mmCIF file of C-alpha atoms and ligand atoms in Angstrom:
data_model
loop_
_atom_site.group_PDB
_atom_site.id
_atom_site.type_symbol
_atom_site.label_atom_id
_atom_site.label_comp_id
_atom_site.label_asym_id
_atom_site.label_seq_id
_atom_site.Cartn_x
_atom_site.Cartn_y
_atom_site.Cartn_z
ATOM 1 C CA MET A 1 6.873 -36.403 -2.007
ATOM 2 C CA ARG A 2 3.683 -35.155 -3.245
ATOM 3 C CA LEU A 3 3.522 -31.873 -5.133
ATOM 4 C CA GLN A 4 1.431 -29.350 -3.866
ATOM 5 C CA PRO A 5 -1.368 -28.421 -6.568
ATOM 6 C CA LEU A 6 -1.223 -24.594 -7.893
ATOM 7 C CA PRO A 7 -4.053 -22.395 -5.912
ATOM 8 C CA SER A 8 -7.055 -22.928 -8.179
ATOM 9 C CA ILE A 9 -7.682 -19.196 -7.890
ATOM 10 C CA LEU A 10 -4.840 -18.896 -10.403
ATOM 11 C CA SER A 11 -6.257 -21.545 -12.908
ATOM 12 C CA GLY A 12 -6.652 -20.541 -16.803
ATOM 13 C CA VAL A 13 -4.232 -17.618 -16.161
ATOM 14 C CA LEU A 14 -1.155 -17.561 -18.593
ATOM 15 C CA ILE A 15 1.812 -15.175 -18.967
ATOM 16 C CA ARG A 16 2.899 -14.363 -22.413
ATOM 17 C CA ARG A 17 4.791 -11.381 -24.092
ATOM 18 C CA GLU A 18 3.275 -8.122 -24.839
ATOM 19 C CA THR A 19 2.190 -8.057 -28.509
ATOM 20 C CA LEU A 20 1.044 -5.480 -30.788
ATOM 21 C CA GLY A 21 -2.163 -4.105 -29.476
ATOM 22 C CA ASP A 22 -1.740 -4.610 -25.984
ATOM 23 C CA ALA A 23 -0.342 -1.114 -25.170
ATOM 24 C CA GLU A 24 -3.751 0.404 -24.478
ATOM 25 C CA ILE A 25 -5.005 -2.249 -22.021
ATOM 26 C CA ILE A 26 -1.432 -2.283 -20.410
ATOM 27 C CA HIS A 27 -1.828 1.487 -19.600
ATOM 28 C CA SER A 28 -5.469 0.787 -18.297
ATOM 29 C CA VAL A 29 -4.353 -2.149 -15.986
ATOM 30 C CA THR A 30 -1.384 0.231 -14.903
ATOM 31 C CA ALA A 31 -3.510 2.943 -14.138
ATOM 32 C CA ALA A 32 -6.079 1.160 -12.136
ATOM 33 C CA ALA A 33 -3.245 -0.778 -10.199
ATOM 34 C CA PHE A 34 -1.718 2.448 -8.943
ATOM 35 C CA ALA A 35 -4.654 4.624 -8.604
ATOM 36 C CA ARG A 36 -4.749 6.849 -5.956
ATOM 37 C CA PRO A 37 -7.140 9.455 -4.753
ATOM 38 C CA GLY A 38 -6.659 13.068 -6.025
ATOM 39 C CA GLU A 39 -4.281 11.767 -9.005
ATOM 40 C CA GLU A 40 -6.079 11.538 -12.458
ATOM 41 C CA VAL A 41 -3.925 9.337 -14.196
ATOM 42 C CA PRO A 42 -1.251 7.841 -11.982
ATOM 43 C CA VAL A 43 2.466 8.192 -13.484
ATOM 44 C CA GLU A 44 3.250 4.647 -13.673
ATOM 45 C CA ALA A 45 0.554 4.433 -16.454
ATOM 46 C CA PRO A 46 2.426 6.532 -18.934
ATOM 47 C CA LEU A 47 5.768 5.703 -17.590
ATOM 48 C CA VAL A 48 5.311 2.351 -19.345
ATOM 49 C CA GLY A 49 4.485 3.901 -22.661
ATOM 50 C CA TRP A 50 7.644 6.139 -22.207
ATOM 51 C CA LEU A 51 10.132 3.039 -21.658
ATOM 52 C CA ARG A 52 8.461 1.358 -24.757
ATOM 53 C CA ALA A 53 9.417 4.339 -26.645
ATOM 54 C CA SER A 54 12.856 4.441 -25.330
ATOM 55 C CA LYS A 55 16.053 2.562 -26.037
ATOM 56 C CA ALA A 56 15.810 0.734 -22.825
ATOM 57 C CA TRP A 57 12.840 -1.170 -23.866
ATOM 58 C CA ILE A 58 13.586 -5.208 -23.920
ATOM 59 C CA PRO A 59 10.584 -6.671 -25.697
ATOM 60 C CA GLU A 60 10.983 -10.086 -24.429
ATOM 61 C CA LEU A 61 10.815 -8.802 -20.821
ATOM 62 C CA SER A 62 7.467 -7.043 -21.065
ATOM 63 C CA LEU A 63 4.855 -9.670 -20.179
ATOM 64 C CA VAL A 64 1.232 -9.805 -19.711
ATOM 65 C CA ALA A 65 -1.209 -12.198 -17.587
ATOM 66 C CA VAL A 66 -4.036 -13.315 -19.632
ATOM 67 C CA GLY A 67 -7.213 -14.380 -17.517
ATOM 68 C CA PRO A 68 -9.596 -17.407 -18.835
ATOM 69 C CA GLY A 69 -11.747 -14.876 -20.909
ATOM 70 C CA GLY A 70 -8.900 -13.657 -22.841
ATOM 71 C CA ASP A 71 -8.529 -10.317 -21.104
ATOM 72 C CA VAL A 72 -5.620 -8.784 -19.884
ATOM 73 C CA VAL A 73 -5.243 -8.763 -16.019
ATOM 74 C CA GLY A 74 -1.691 -7.997 -15.416
ATOM 75 C CA HIS A 75 1.509 -6.906 -16.383
ATOM 76 C CA VAL A 76 5.366 -6.745 -15.787
ATOM 77 C CA VAL A 77 8.251 -5.245 -17.386
ATOM 78 C CA CYS A 78 11.982 -5.241 -16.928
ATOM 79 C CA THR A 79 14.050 -2.336 -18.957
ATOM 80 C CA ARG A 80 17.822 -1.717 -19.445
ATOM 81 C CA GLY A 81 19.543 -0.397 -16.498
ATOM 82 C CA LYS A 82 23.005 -0.178 -15.471
ATOM 83 C CA VAL A 83 25.502 -0.928 -12.432
ATOM 84 C CA GLY A 84 28.441 1.426 -13.278
ATOM 85 C CA PRO A 85 29.218 0.318 -16.634
ATOM 86 C CA ALA A 86 27.680 -2.898 -16.298
ATOM 87 C CA GLN A 87 24.258 -4.014 -17.853
ATOM 88 C CA ALA A 88 21.449 -4.731 -15.353
ATOM 89 C CA LEU A 89 17.529 -4.375 -15.540
ATOM 90 C CA ALA A 90 15.290 -2.401 -13.773
ATOM 91 C CA LEU A 91 12.107 -3.903 -12.771
ATOM 92 C CA GLY A 92 8.516 -2.281 -13.020
ATOM 93 C CA PRO A 93 6.092 -1.180 -13.014
ATOM 94 C CA LEU A 94 4.323 -4.367 -11.723
ATOM 95 C CA SER A 95 0.510 -4.041 -11.966
ATOM 96 C CA VAL A 96 -2.462 -6.339 -11.186
ATOM 97 C CA ARG A 97 -5.834 -5.075 -12.121
ATOM 98 C CA PRO A 98 -7.516 -4.564 -8.482
ATOM 99 C CA ASP A 99 -10.234 -7.227 -9.016
ATOM 100 C CA ARG A 100 -7.712 -9.874 -9.666
ATOM 101 C CA GLN A 101 -5.165 -8.884 -6.937
ATOM 102 C CA ARG A 102 -4.124 -11.315 -4.309
ATOM 103 C CA ARG A 103 -4.990 -14.692 -6.344
ATOM 104 C CA GLY A 104 -1.308 -15.135 -7.372
ATOM 105 C CA VAL A 105 -1.379 -13.202 -10.835
ATOM 106 C CA GLY A 106 1.807 -11.033 -9.492
ATOM 107 C CA GLN A 107 3.384 -13.770 -8.441
ATOM 108 C CA ALA A 108 3.231 -15.767 -11.697
ATOM 109 C CA LEU A 109 4.344 -12.829 -13.482
ATOM 110 C CA MET A 110 7.489 -12.260 -11.182
ATOM 111 C CA HIS A 111 8.362 -15.815 -11.771
ATOM 112 C CA ALA A 112 7.846 -15.792 -15.238
ATOM 113 C CA VAL A 113 10.090 -12.335 -16.084
ATOM 114 C CA LEU A 114 12.821 -13.322 -13.435
ATOM 115 C CA GLY A 115 12.964 -16.831 -15.535
ATOM 116 C CA ALA A 116 12.964 -14.922 -18.746
ATOM 117 C CA ALA A 117 15.598 -12.381 -17.630
ATOM 118 C CA ASP A 118 17.866 -15.410 -16.426
ATOM 119 C CA ALA A 119 17.301 -17.299 -20.105
ATOM 120 C CA LEU A 120 18.388 -14.157 -21.591
ATOM 121 C CA GLY A 121 21.903 -14.154 -19.579
ATOM 122 C CA GLU A 122 20.912 -10.932 -17.528
ATOM 123 C CA PRO A 123 23.035 -10.675 -14.519
ATOM 124 C CA LEU A 124 20.677 -9.063 -12.170
ATOM 125 C CA VAL A 125 17.387 -7.203 -11.523
ATOM 126 C CA ALA A 126 16.609 -4.184 -9.044
ATOM 127 C CA LEU A 127 13.673 -2.782 -8.112
ATOM 128 C CA LEU A 128 12.122 -0.090 -5.660
ATOM 129 C CA GLY A 129 9.720 -1.967 -3.767
ATOM 130 C CA SER A 130 7.947 -3.544 -0.611
ATOM 131 C CA THR A 131 10.354 -5.574 1.424
ATOM 132 C CA GLY A 132 7.219 -7.568 2.571
ATOM 133 C CA TYR A 133 6.603 -8.561 -0.866
ATOM 134 C CA TYR A 134 9.596 -9.039 -3.148
ATOM 135 C CA PRO A 135 11.969 -11.168 -0.767
ATOM 136 C CA ARG A 136 9.736 -14.062 -1.524
ATOM 137 C CA PHE A 137 11.056 -13.881 -5.267
ATOM 138 C CA GLY A 138 14.630 -13.926 -3.894
ATOM 139 C CA PHE A 139 15.139 -10.121 -3.788
ATOM 140 C CA ARG A 140 17.400 -8.851 -1.026
ATOM 141 C CA LEU A 141 18.209 -5.443 -0.260
ATOM 142 C CA ALA A 142 20.838 -4.113 -2.865
ATOM 143 C CA GLY A 143 23.149 -2.795 -0.232
ATOM 144 C CA GLU A 144 24.089 -6.481 0.350
ATOM 145 C CA TYR A 145 25.763 -6.852 -2.856
ATOM 146 C CA GLY A 146 27.417 -3.419 -2.701
ATOM 147 C CA ILE A 147 24.829 -1.820 -4.992
ATOM 148 C CA THR A 148 23.509 1.626 -4.200
ATOM 149 C CA PRO A 149 20.201 3.183 -5.440
ATOM 150 C CA GLN A 150 20.176 6.471 -7.181
ATOM 151 C CA ARG A 151 18.873 8.436 -4.294
ATOM 152 C CA PRO A 152 19.950 7.408 -0.842
ATOM 153 C CA GLU A 153 16.421 7.490 0.965
ATOM 154 C CA TRP A 154 15.353 4.418 -1.254
ATOM 155 C CA GLY A 155 17.860 2.253 0.619
ATOM 156 C CA GLU A 156 15.236 0.912 2.908
ATOM 157 C CA HIS A 157 13.271 -0.262 -0.239
ATOM 158 C CA PHE A 158 15.876 -1.002 -3.131
ATOM 159 C CA GLN A 159 16.458 -4.364 -3.610
ATOM 160 C CA VAL A 160 18.132 -6.634 -6.046
ATOM 161 C CA ARG A 161 17.472 -10.352 -7.212
ATOM 162 C CA THR A 162 20.713 -12.087 -8.588
ATOM 163 C CA LEU A 163 20.664 -14.221 -11.636
ATOM 164 C CA THR A 164 22.711 -17.050 -13.061
ATOM 165 C CA ALA A 165 25.177 -14.841 -14.937
ATOM 166 C CA TYR A 166 25.627 -12.477 -11.373
ATOM 167 C CA ASP A 167 29.006 -11.435 -10.873
ATOM 168 C CA PRO A 168 29.991 -10.264 -7.369
ATOM 169 C CA ALA A 169 32.472 -7.760 -8.999
ATOM 170 C CA VAL A 170 29.838 -5.677 -10.154
ATOM 171 C CA ARG A 171 29.134 -3.208 -7.552
ATOM 172 C CA GLY A 172 28.426 0.366 -7.335
ATOM 173 C CA GLY A 173 25.486 2.889 -8.225
ATOM 174 C CA PHE A 174 22.580 1.668 -9.854
ATOM 175 C CA ALA A 175 21.187 3.744 -12.787
ATOM 176 C CA TYR A 176 17.808 3.555 -14.100
ATOM 177 C CA PRO A 177 16.771 3.951 -17.608
ATOM 178 C CA GLU A 178 16.014 7.764 -18.252
ATOM 179 C CA PRO A 179 12.126 7.680 -18.222
ATOM 180 C CA PHE A 180 12.339 7.150 -14.803
ATOM 181 C CA ASP A 181 13.718 10.487 -14.155
ATOM 182 C CA ARG A 182 10.595 11.815 -15.537
ATOM 183 C CA ILE A 183 8.557 10.588 -12.438
HETATM 184 C C1 COA W 201 1.973 -5.734 -5.956
HETATM 185 C C2 COA W 201 0.867 -6.239 -6.808
HETATM 186 C C3 COA W 201 1.527 -6.246 -8.146
HETATM 187 C C4 COA W 201 0.764 -7.718 -6.285
HETATM 188 O O1 COA W 201 -0.050 -8.741 -7.153
HETATM 189 P P1 COA W 201 -1.219 -9.571 -6.689
HETATM 190 O O2 COA W 201 -1.231 -10.528 -7.624
HETATM 191 O O3 COA W 201 -2.126 -8.891 -5.783
HETATM 192 O O4 COA W 201 -0.047 -10.453 -5.698
HETATM 193 P P2 COA W 201 0.073 -12.059 -5.444
HETATM 194 O O5 COA W 201 -1.504 -12.462 -5.393
HETATM 195 O O6 COA W 201 1.224 -12.620 -6.328
HETATM 196 O O7 COA W 201 0.493 -12.086 -3.993
HETATM 197 C C5 COA W 201 -0.292 -11.628 -2.914
HETATM 198 C C6 COA W 201 0.717 -11.436 -1.696
HETATM 199 O O8 COA W 201 1.196 -10.190 -1.906
HETATM 200 C C7 COA W 201 0.909 -9.385 -0.745
HETATM 201 N N1 COA W 201 1.198 -7.960 -1.347
HETATM 202 C C8 COA W 201 0.560 -7.379 -2.242
HETATM 203 N N2 COA W 201 0.948 -6.169 -2.312
HETATM 204 C C9 COA W 201 1.975 -5.851 -1.409
HETATM 205 C C10 COA W 201 2.592 -4.952 -0.872
HETATM 206 N N3 COA W 201 2.555 -3.750 -1.438
HETATM 207 N N4 COA W 201 3.459 -4.788 0.185
HETATM 208 C C11 COA W 201 3.472 -6.117 0.630
HETATM 209 N N5 COA W 201 2.979 -7.363 0.169
HETATM 210 C C12 COA W 201 2.158 -7.282 -0.859
HETATM 211 C C13 COA W 201 -0.293 -9.707 -0.484
HETATM 212 O O9 COA W 201 -0.382 -9.679 0.942
HETATM 213 C C14 COA W 201 -0.200 -11.025 -0.447
HETATM 214 O O10 COA W 201 0.553 -11.890 0.492
HETATM 215 P P3 COA W 201 -0.199 -12.974 1.241
HETATM 216 O O11 COA W 201 -0.860 -13.973 0.474
HETATM 217 O O12 COA W 201 0.920 -13.470 2.036
HETATM 218 O O13 COA W 201 -1.145 -12.375 2.125
HETATM 219 C C15 COA W 201 -0.755 -5.956 -7.047
HETATM 220 O O14 COA W 201 -1.295 -5.838 -5.712
HETATM 221 C C16 COA W 201 -0.620 -4.577 -7.488
HETATM 222 O O15 COA W 201 -0.871 -4.277 -8.444
HETATM 223 N N6 COA W 201 -0.368 -3.663 -6.585
HETATM 224 C C17 COA W 201 -0.599 -2.006 -6.938
HETATM 225 C C18 COA W 201 0.580 -1.529 -7.765
HETATM 226 C C19 COA W 201 1.912 -1.730 -6.904
HETATM 227 O O16 COA W 201 1.737 -1.666 -5.678
HETATM 228 N N7 COA W 201 2.668 -2.584 -7.610
HETATM 229 C C20 COA W 201 3.970 -2.680 -7.047
HETATM 230 C C21 COA W 201 5.197 -1.689 -7.119
HETATM 231 S S1 COA W 201 6.485 -1.759 -6.626
#
């Protein structure tokens, strides 16, 4: 069997943990990725800072994608959420700089953060996002696992990716960390 080569458009992009000094550029990348007409700074940009300052922050799970020139072109973060009393992860925001989108950077960040979460022994990751994008990373509608979103209207987009330590007995309401309540 021949292995397919990775797309050359992704060549030179590396994924690493966020380090001291990355916060400002992550803010810029997030603001650019989520830019909407009529909104000066999309709320997803300060949200990353609020999460970083909260007890929900997990330093191992804030990852950046670095381009060949050393510039940060994408970011993803998972923070501490819960399913009932059980620990879980909330994924997001996920951001790729608009001029670097559709080249596999988002995909690389997703695989990296899910692998890191699995290596840390985390049981599952939840997110609110497009069902056109996330199922390719193993996400399914959370209802399939008996996990419900904080707001019922999220149901169509609220998804869960189970990891090796997943326990099917863990069911119930998912709670995002507090900073998500501010958006
Ligand atoms: C979503 C995002 C992170 C994807 O990163 P990316 O590097 O562009 O994605 P990749 O190159 O890995 O994958 C591209 C694929 O994702 C699809 N895709 C990207 N955004 C999508 C969306 N919102 N809904 C459905 N599919 C989407 C593209 O159609 C493309 O699929 P195709 O190659 O089959 O056509 C990036 O587009 C982004 O930052 N968007 C703005 C912020 C955002 O919406 N974040 C996610 C919030 S849940």
